XYZ file of N, CA, C and O in Angstrom:
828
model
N -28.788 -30.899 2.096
C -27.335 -30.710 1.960
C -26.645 -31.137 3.258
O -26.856 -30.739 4.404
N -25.644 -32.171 2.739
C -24.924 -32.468 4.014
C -23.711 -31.798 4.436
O -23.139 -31.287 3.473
N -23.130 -31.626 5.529
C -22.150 -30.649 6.214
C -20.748 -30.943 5.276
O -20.095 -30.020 4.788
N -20.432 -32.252 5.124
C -19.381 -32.089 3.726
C -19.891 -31.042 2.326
O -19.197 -30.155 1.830
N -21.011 -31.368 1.976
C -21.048 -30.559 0.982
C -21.161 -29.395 0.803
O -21.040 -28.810 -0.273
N -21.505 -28.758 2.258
C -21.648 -27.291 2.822
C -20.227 -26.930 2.824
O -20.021 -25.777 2.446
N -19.097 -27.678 3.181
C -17.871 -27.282 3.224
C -17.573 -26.999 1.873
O -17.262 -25.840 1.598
N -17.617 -27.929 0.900
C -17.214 -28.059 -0.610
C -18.045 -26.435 -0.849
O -17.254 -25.566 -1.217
N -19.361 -26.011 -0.699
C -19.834 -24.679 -1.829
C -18.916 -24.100 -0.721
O -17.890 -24.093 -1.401
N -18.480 -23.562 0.592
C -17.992 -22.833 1.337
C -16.707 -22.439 0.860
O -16.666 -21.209 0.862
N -15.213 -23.136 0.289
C -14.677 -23.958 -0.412
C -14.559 -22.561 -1.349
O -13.788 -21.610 -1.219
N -15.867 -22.861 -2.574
C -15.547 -22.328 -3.370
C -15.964 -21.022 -3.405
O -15.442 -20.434 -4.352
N -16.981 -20.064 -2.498
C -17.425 -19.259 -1.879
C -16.543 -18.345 -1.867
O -16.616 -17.314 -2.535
N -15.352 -18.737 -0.869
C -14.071 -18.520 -0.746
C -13.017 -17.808 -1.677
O -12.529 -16.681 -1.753
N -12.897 -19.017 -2.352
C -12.039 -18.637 -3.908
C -12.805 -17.527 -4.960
O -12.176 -16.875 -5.794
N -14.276 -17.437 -4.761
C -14.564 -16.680 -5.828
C -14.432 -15.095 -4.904
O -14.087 -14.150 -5.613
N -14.694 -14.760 -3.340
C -14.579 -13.460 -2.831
C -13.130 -12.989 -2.737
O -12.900 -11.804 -2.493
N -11.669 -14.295 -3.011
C -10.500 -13.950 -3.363
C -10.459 -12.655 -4.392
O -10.012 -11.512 -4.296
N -11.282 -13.543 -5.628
C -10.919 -12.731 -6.836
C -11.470 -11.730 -6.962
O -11.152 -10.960 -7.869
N -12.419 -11.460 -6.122
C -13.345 -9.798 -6.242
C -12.195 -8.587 -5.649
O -12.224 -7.403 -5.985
N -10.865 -9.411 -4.377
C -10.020 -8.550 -4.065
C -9.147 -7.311 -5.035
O -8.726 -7.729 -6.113
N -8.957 -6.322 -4.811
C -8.071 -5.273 -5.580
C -6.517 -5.461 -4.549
O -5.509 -5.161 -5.189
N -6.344 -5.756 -3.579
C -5.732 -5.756 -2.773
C -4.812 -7.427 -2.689
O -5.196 -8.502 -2.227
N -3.365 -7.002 -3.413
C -2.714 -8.592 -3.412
C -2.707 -9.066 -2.461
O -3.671 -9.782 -2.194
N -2.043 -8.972 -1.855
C -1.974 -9.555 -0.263
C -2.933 -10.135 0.087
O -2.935 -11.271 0.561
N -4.058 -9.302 -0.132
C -5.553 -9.991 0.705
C -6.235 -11.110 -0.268
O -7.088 -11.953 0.010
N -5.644 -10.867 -1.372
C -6.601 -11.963 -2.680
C -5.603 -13.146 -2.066
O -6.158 -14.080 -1.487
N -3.960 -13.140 -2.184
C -3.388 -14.397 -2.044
C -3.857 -15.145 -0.514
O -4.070 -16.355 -0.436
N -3.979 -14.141 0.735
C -4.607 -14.804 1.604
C -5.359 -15.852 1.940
O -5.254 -16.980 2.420
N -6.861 -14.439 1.163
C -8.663 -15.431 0.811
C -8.353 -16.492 0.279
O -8.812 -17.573 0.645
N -7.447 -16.330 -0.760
C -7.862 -17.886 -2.009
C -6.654 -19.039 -1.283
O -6.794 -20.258 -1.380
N -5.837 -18.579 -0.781
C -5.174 -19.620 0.053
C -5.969 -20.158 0.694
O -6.157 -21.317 0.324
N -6.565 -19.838 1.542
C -7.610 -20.504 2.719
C -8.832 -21.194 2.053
O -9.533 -22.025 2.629
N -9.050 -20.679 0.531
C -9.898 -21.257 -0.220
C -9.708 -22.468 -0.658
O -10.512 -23.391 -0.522
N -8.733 -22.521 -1.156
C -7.591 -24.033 -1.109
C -7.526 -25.239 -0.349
O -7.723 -26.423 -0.621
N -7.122 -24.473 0.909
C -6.809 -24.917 2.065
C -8.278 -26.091 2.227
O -8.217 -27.321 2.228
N -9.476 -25.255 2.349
C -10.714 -26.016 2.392
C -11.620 -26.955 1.556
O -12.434 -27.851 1.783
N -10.939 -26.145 0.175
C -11.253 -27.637 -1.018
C -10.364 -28.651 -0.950
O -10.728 -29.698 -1.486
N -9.115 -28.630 -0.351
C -8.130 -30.042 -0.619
C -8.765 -30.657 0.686
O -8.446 -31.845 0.673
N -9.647 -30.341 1.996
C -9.912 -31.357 2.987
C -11.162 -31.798 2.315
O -11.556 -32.936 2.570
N -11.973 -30.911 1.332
C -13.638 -31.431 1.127
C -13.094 -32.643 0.114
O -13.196 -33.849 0.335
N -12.417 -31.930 -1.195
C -12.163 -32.938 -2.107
C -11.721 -34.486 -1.412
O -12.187 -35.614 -1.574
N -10.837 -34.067 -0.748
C -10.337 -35.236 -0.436
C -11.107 -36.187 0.452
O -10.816 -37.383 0.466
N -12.196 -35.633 1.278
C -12.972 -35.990 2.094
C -14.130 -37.209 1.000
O -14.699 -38.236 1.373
N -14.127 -36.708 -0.054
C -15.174 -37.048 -1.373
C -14.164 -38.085 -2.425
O -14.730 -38.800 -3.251
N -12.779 -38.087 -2.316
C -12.417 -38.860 -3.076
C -11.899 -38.365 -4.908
O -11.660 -38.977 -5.949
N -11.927 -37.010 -4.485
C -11.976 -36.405 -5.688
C -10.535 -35.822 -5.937
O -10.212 -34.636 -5.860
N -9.608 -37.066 -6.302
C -7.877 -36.574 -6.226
C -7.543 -35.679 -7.214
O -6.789 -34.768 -6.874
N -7.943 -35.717 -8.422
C -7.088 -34.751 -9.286
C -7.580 -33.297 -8.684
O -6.677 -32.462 -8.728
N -8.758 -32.844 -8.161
C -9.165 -31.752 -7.647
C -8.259 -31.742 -6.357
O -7.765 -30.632 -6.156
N -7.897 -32.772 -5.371
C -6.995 -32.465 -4.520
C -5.878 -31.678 -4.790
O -5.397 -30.686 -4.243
N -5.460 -32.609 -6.131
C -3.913 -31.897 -6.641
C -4.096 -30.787 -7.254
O -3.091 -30.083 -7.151
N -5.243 -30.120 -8.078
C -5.004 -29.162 -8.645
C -4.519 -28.076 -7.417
O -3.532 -27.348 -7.518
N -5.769 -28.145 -5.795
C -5.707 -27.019 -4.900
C -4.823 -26.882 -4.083
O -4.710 -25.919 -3.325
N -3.876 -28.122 -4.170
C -2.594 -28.359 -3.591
C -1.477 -27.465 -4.216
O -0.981 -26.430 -3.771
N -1.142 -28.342 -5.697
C -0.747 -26.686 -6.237
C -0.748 -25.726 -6.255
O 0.330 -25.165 -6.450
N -2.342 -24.682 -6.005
C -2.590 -23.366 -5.926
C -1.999 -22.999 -4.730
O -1.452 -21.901 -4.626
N -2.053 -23.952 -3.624
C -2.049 -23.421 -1.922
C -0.839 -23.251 -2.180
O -0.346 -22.158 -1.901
N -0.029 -24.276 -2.781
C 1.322 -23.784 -2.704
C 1.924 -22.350 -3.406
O 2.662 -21.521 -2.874
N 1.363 -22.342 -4.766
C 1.840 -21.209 -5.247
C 0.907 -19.908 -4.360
O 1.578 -18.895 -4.563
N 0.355 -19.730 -3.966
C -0.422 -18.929 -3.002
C 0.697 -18.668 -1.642
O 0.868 -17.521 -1.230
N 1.391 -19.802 -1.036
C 2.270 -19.863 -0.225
C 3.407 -19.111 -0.279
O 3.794 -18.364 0.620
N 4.343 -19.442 -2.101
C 5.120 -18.722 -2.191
C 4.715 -17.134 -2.497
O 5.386 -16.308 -1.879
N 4.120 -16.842 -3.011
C 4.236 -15.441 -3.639
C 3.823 -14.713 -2.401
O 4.076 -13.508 -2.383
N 3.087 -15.365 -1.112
C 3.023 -14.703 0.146
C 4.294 -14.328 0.770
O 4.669 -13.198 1.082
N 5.054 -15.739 0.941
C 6.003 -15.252 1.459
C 7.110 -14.009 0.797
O 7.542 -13.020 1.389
N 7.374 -14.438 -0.588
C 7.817 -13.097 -1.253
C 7.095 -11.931 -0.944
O 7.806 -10.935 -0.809
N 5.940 -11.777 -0.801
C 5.748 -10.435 -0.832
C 5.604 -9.946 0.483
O 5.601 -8.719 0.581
N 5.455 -10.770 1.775
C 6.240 -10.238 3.011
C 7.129 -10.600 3.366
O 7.148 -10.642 4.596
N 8.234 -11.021 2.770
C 9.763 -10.720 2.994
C 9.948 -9.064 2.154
O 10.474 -8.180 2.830
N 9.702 -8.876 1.358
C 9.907 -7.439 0.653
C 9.002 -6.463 1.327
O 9.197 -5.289 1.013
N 8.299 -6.640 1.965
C 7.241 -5.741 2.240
C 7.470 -4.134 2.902
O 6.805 -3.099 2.853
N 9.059 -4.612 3.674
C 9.428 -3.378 3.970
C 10.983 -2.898 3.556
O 11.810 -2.060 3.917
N 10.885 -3.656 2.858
C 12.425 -3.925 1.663
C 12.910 -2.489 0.868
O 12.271 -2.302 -0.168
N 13.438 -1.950 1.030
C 13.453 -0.725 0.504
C 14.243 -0.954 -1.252
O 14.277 -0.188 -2.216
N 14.748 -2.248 -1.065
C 15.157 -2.615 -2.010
C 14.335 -2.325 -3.140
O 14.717 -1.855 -4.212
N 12.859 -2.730 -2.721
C 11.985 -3.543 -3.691
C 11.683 -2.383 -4.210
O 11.460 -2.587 -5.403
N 11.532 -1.074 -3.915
C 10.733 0.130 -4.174
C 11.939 0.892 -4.672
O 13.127 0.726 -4.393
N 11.417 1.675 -5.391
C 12.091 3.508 -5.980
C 11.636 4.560 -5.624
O 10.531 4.689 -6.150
N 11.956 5.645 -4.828
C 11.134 6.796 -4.717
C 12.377 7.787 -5.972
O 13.571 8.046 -6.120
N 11.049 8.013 -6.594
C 11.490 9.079 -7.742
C 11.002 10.410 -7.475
O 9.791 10.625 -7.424
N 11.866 11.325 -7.298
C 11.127 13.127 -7.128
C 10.791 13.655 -8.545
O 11.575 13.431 -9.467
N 10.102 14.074 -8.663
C 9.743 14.699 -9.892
C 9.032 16.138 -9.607
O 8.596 16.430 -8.493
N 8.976 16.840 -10.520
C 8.709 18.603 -10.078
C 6.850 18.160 -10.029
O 6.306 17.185 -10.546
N 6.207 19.313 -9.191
C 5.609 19.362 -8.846
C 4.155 19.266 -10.073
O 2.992 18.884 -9.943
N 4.871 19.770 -11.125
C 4.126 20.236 -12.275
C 4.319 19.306 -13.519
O 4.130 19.654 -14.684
N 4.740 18.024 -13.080
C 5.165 16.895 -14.015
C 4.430 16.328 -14.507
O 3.796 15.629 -13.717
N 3.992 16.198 -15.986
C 2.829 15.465 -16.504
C 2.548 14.144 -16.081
O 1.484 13.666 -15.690
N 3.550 13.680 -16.204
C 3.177 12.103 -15.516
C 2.410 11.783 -14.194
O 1.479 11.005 -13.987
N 3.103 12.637 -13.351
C 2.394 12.699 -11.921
C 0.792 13.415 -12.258
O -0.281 13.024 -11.799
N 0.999 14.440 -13.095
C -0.599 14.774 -13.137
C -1.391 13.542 -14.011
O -2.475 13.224 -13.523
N -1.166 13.142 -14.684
C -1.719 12.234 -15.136
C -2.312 10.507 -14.330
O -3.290 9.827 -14.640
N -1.165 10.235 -13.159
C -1.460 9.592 -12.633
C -2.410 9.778 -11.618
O -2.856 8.740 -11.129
N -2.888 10.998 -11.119
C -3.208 11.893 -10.014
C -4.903 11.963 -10.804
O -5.888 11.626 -10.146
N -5.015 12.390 -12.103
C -6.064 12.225 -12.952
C -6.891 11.193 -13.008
O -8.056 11.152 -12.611
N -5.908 9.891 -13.795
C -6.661 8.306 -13.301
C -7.390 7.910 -12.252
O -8.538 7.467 -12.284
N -6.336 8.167 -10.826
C -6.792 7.666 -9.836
C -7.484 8.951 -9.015
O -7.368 9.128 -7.803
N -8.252 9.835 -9.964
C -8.686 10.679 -8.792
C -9.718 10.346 -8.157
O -9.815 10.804 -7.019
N -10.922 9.368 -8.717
C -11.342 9.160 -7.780
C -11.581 8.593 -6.710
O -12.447 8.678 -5.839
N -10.301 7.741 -6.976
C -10.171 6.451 -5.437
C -9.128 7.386 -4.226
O -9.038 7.292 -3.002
N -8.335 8.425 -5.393
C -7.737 9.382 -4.143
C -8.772 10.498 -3.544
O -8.581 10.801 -2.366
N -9.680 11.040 -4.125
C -10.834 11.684 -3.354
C -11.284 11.054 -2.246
O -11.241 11.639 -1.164
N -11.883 9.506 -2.379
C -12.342 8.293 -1.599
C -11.680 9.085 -0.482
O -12.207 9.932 0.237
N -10.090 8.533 -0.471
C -9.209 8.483 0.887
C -9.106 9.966 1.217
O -8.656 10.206 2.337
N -9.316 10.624 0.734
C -8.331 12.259 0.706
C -9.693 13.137 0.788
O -9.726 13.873 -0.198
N -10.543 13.272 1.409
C -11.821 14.531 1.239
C -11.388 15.903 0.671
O -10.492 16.447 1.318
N -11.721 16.386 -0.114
C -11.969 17.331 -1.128
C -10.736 18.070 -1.319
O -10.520 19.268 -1.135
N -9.680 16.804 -1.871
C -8.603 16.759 -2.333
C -8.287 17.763 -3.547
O -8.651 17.199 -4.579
N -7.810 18.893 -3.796
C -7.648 18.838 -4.886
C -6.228 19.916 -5.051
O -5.935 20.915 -4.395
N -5.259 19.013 -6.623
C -3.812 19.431 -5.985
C -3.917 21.021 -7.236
O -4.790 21.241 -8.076
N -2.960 21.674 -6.974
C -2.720 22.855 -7.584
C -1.182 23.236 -7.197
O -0.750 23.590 -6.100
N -0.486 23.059 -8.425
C 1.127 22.774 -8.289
C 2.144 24.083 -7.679
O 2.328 25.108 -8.335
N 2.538 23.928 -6.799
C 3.592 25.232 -6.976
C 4.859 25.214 -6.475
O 5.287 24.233 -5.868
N 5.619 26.373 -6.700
C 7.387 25.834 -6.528
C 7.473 25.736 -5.222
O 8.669 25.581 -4.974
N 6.653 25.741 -3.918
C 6.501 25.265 -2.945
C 6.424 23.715 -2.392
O 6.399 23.256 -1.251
N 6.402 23.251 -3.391
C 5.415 21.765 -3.669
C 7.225 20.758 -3.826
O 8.222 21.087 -4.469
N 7.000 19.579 -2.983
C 7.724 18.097 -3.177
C 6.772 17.278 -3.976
O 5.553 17.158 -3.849
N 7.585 16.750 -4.816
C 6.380 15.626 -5.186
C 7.591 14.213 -6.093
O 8.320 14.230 -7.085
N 7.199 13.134 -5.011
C 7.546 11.937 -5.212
C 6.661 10.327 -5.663
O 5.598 9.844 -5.273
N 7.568 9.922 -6.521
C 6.693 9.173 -7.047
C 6.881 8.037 -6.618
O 7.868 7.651 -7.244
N 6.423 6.886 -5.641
C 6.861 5.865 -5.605
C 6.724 3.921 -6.378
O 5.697 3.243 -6.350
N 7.849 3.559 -6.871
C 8.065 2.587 -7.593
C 8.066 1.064 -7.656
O 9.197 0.667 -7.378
N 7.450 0.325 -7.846
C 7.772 -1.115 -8.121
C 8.389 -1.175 -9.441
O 7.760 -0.712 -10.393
N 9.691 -1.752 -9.639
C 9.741 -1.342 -11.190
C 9.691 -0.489 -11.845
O 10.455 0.430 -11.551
N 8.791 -0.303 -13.077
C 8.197 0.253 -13.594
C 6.525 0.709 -13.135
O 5.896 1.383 -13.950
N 6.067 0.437 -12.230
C 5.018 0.422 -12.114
C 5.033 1.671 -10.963
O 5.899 1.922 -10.124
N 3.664 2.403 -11.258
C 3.983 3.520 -9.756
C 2.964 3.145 -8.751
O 1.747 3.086 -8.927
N 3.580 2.919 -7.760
C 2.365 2.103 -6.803
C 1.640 3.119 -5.376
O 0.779 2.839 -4.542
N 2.450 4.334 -5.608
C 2.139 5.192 -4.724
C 2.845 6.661 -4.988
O 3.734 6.851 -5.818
N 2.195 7.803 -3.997
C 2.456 9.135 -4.358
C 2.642 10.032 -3.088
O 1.818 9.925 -2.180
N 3.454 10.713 -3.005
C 3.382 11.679 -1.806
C 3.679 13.280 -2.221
O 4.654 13.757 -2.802
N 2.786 13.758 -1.837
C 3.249 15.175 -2.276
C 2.810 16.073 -0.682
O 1.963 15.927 0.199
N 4.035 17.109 -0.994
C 4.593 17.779 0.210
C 4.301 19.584 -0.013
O 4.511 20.340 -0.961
N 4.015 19.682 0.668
C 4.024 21.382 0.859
C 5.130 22.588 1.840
O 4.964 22.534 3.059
N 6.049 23.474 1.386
C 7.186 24.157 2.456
C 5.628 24.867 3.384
O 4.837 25.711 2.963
N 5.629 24.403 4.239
C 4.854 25.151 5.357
C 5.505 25.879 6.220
O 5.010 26.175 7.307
N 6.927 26.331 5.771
C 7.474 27.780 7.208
C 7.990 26.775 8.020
O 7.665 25.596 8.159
N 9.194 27.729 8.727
C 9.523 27.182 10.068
C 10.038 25.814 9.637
O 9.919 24.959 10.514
N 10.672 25.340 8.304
C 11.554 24.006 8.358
C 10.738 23.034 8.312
O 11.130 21.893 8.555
N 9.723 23.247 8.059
C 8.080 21.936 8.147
C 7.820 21.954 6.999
O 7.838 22.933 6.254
N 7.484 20.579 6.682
C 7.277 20.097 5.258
C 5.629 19.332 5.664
O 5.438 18.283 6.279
N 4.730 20.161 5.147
C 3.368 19.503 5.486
C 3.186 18.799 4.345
O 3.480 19.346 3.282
N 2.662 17.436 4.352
C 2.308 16.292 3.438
C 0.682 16.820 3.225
O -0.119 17.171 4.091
N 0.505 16.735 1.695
C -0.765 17.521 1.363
C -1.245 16.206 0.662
O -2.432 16.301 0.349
N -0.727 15.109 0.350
C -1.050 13.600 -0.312
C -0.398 12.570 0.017
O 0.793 12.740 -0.243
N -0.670 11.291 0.597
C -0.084 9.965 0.796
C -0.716 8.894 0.785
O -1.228 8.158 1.629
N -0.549 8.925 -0.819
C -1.788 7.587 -1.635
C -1.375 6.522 -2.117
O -0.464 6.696 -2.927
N -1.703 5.369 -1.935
C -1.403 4.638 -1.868
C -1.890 4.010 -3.630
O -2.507 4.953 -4.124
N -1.839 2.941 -4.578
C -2.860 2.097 -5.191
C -3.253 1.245 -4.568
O -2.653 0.767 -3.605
N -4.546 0.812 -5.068
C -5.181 0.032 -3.505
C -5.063 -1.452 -4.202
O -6.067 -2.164 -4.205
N -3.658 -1.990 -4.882
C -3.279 -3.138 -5.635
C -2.102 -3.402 -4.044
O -1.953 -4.494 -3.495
N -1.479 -2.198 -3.644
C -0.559 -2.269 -2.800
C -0.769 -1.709 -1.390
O 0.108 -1.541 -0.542
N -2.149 -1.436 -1.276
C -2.728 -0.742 0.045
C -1.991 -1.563 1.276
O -1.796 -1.005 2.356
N -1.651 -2.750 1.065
C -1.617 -3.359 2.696
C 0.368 -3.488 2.184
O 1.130 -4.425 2.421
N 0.593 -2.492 1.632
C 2.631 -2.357 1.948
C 2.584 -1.202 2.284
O 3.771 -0.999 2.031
N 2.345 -0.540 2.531
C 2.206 1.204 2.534
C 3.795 1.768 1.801
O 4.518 2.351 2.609
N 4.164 1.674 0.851
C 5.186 1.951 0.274
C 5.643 3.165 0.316
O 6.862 3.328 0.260
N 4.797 4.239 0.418
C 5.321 5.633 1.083
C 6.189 5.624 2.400
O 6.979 6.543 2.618
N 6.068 4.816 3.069
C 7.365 4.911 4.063
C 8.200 5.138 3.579
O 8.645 6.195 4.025
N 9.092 4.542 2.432
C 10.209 4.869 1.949
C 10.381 6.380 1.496
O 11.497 6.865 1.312
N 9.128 7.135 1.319
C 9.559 8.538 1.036
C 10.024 9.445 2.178
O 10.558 10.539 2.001
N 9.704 8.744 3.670
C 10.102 9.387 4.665
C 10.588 8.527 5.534
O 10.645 8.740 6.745
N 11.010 7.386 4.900
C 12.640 6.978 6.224
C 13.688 7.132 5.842
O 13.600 8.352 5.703
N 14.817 6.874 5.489
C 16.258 7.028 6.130
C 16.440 7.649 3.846
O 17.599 7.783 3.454
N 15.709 7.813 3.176
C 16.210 8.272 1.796
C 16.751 9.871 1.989
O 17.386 10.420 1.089
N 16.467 10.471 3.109
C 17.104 12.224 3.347
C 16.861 12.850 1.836
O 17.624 13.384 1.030
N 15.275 12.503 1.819
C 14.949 13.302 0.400
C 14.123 15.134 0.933
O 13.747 16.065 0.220
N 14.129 14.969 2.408
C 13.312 16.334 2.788
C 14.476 16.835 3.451
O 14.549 18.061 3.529
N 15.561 16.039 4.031
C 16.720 16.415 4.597
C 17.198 17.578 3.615
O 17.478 18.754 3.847
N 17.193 16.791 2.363
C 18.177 17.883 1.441
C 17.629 19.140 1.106
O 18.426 20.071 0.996
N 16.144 19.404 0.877
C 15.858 20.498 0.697
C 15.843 21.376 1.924
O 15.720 22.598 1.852
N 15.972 20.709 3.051
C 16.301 21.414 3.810
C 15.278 21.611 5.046
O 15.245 22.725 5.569
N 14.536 20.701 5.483
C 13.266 20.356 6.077
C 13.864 20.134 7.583
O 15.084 20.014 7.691
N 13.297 20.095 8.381
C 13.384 19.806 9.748
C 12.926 18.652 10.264
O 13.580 17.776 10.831
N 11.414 18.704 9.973
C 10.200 18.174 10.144
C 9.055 17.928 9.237
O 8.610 18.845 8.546
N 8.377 16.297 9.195
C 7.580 16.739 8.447
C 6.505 16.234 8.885
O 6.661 15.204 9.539
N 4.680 16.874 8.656
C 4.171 17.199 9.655
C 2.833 16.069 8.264
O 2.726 16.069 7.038
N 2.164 15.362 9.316
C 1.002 14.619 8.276
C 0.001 15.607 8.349
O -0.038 16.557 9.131
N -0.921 15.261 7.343
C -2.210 16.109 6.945
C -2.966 15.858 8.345
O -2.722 15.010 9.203
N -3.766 16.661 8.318
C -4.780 16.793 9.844
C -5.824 15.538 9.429
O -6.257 15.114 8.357
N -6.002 15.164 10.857
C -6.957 13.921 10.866
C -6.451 12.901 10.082
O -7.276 12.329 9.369
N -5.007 12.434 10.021
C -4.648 11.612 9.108
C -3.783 10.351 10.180
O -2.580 10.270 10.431
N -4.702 9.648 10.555
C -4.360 8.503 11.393
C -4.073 7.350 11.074
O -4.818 6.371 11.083
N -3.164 7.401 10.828
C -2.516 5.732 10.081
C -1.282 5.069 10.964
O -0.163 5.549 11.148
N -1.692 4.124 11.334
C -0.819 3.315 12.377
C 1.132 3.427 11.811
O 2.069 3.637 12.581
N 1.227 3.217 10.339
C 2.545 3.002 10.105
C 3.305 4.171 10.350
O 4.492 4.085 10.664
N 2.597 5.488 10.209
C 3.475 6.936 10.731
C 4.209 6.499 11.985
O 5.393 6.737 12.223
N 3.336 5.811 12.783
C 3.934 5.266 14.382
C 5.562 4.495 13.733
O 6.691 4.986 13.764
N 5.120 3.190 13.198
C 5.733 2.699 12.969
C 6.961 3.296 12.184
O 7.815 2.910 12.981
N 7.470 3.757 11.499
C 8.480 4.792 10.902
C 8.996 5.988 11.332
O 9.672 6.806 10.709
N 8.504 6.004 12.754
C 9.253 7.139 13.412
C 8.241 8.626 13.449
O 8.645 9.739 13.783
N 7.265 8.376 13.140
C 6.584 10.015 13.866
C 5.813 9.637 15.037
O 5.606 8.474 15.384
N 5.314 10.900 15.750
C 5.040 10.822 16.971
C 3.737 11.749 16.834
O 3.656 12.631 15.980
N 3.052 11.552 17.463
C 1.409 11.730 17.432
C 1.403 12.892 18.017
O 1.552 12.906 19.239
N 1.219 14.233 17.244
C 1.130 15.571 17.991
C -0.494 16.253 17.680
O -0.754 16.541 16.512
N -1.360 16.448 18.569
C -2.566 16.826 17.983
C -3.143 15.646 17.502
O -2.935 14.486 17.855
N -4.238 16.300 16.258
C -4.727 15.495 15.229
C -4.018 15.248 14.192
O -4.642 15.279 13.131
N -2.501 14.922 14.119
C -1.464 14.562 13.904
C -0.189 13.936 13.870
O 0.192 13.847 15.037
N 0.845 13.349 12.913
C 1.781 13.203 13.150
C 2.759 13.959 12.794
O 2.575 14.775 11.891
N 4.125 13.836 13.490
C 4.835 14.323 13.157
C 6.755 13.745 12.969
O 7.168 13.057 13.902
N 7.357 13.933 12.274
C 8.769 13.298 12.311
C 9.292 14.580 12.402
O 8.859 15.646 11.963
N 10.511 14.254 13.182
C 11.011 15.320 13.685
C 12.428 14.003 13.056
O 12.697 12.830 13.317
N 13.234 15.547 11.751
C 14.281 14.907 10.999
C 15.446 14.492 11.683
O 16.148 13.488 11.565
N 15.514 15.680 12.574
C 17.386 16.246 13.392
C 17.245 14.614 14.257
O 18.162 13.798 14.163
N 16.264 14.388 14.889
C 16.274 12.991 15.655
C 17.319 12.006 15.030
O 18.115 11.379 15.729
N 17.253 11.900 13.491
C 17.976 10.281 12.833
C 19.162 10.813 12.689
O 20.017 9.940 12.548
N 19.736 12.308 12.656
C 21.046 12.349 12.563
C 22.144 11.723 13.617
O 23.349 11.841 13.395
């Protein structure tokens, strides 16, 4: 096997570990770059209509990238819907995905009460994420869930349940405090501040 043709299976190597992705962002990436490397092999070989087909893909691979990080922190693009704590839908969605939320969440398990926030967050019609909140005393709203679907893992769309929507404002929250050991770079990014094995947003700050 010669080093062109090592490129060509590499090529397609590529495009097929795209499609094993659950994660958009990361599938349009892989298979872009998959593209990217069959239009130099093809073309290297003389093989034009295969040029043009991966030319096409790179491109449509191009756009739907850029759409989906121009929206990515678009508040536009998303809905946060509150729904009571004890809402079939939310339990039902919470059901489906319990075991990819166990995965992230160690020995997760919810039990509803009039203590309880619980927001649903939206593409559309589609629910692409979940946050549910606990009154922990003292004006603190402890986050007891912030799950993502792992179709939308790399938008973290729960930001929108805790930036500028004053959906914990209204019930009357101060602060709201992340689950312990829950280290995720975008809390930084959206305004909490690293207290402990924790974050924390402190509300009165955005007024």
């Amino acid at each position: 096997m010669n080093w062109i043709e090592l490129v060509g299976w590499t090529g397609s190597a590529v495009l097929v570990v795209s499609l094993l992705q659950t994660r958009v962002l990361r599938l349009r990436g892989i298979n872009l770059v998959g593209c990217l490397v069959l239009i130099g092999y093809n073309a290297s070989v003389g093989v034009w209509p295969m040029v043009g087909l991966n030319v096409v893909l790179a491109v449509i691979n191009i756009v739907y990238l850029w759409r989906m990080l121009r929206s990515r922190h678009d508040a536009a693009s998303y809905t946060v819907l509150e729904v009571e704590p004890d809402d079939r839908f939310l339990g039902h969605v919470l059901d489906v995905h319990g075991e990819d939320i166990a995965r992230h969440n160690d020995g997760f398990r919810y039990r509803p009460t009039a203590q309880d926030s619980a927001y649903l967050v939206l593409q559309g019609d589609v629910t692409v994420g979940v946050v549910l909140a606990r009154d922990a005393g003292e004006g603190t709203a402890e986050v007891v869930l912030d799950w993502v679907t792992p179709s939308f893992r790399d938008f973290s769309p729960g930001e929108f349940v805790f930036g500028e929507s004053g959906l914990f404002e209204r019930r009357g929250f101060e602060r709201v405090l992340s689950p312990a050991g829950m280290h995720h770079p975008y809390y930084e990014r959206i305004g909490f501040r690293e207290h402990g094995d924790r974050w924390v947003l402190e509300l009165g700050d955005r007024r």
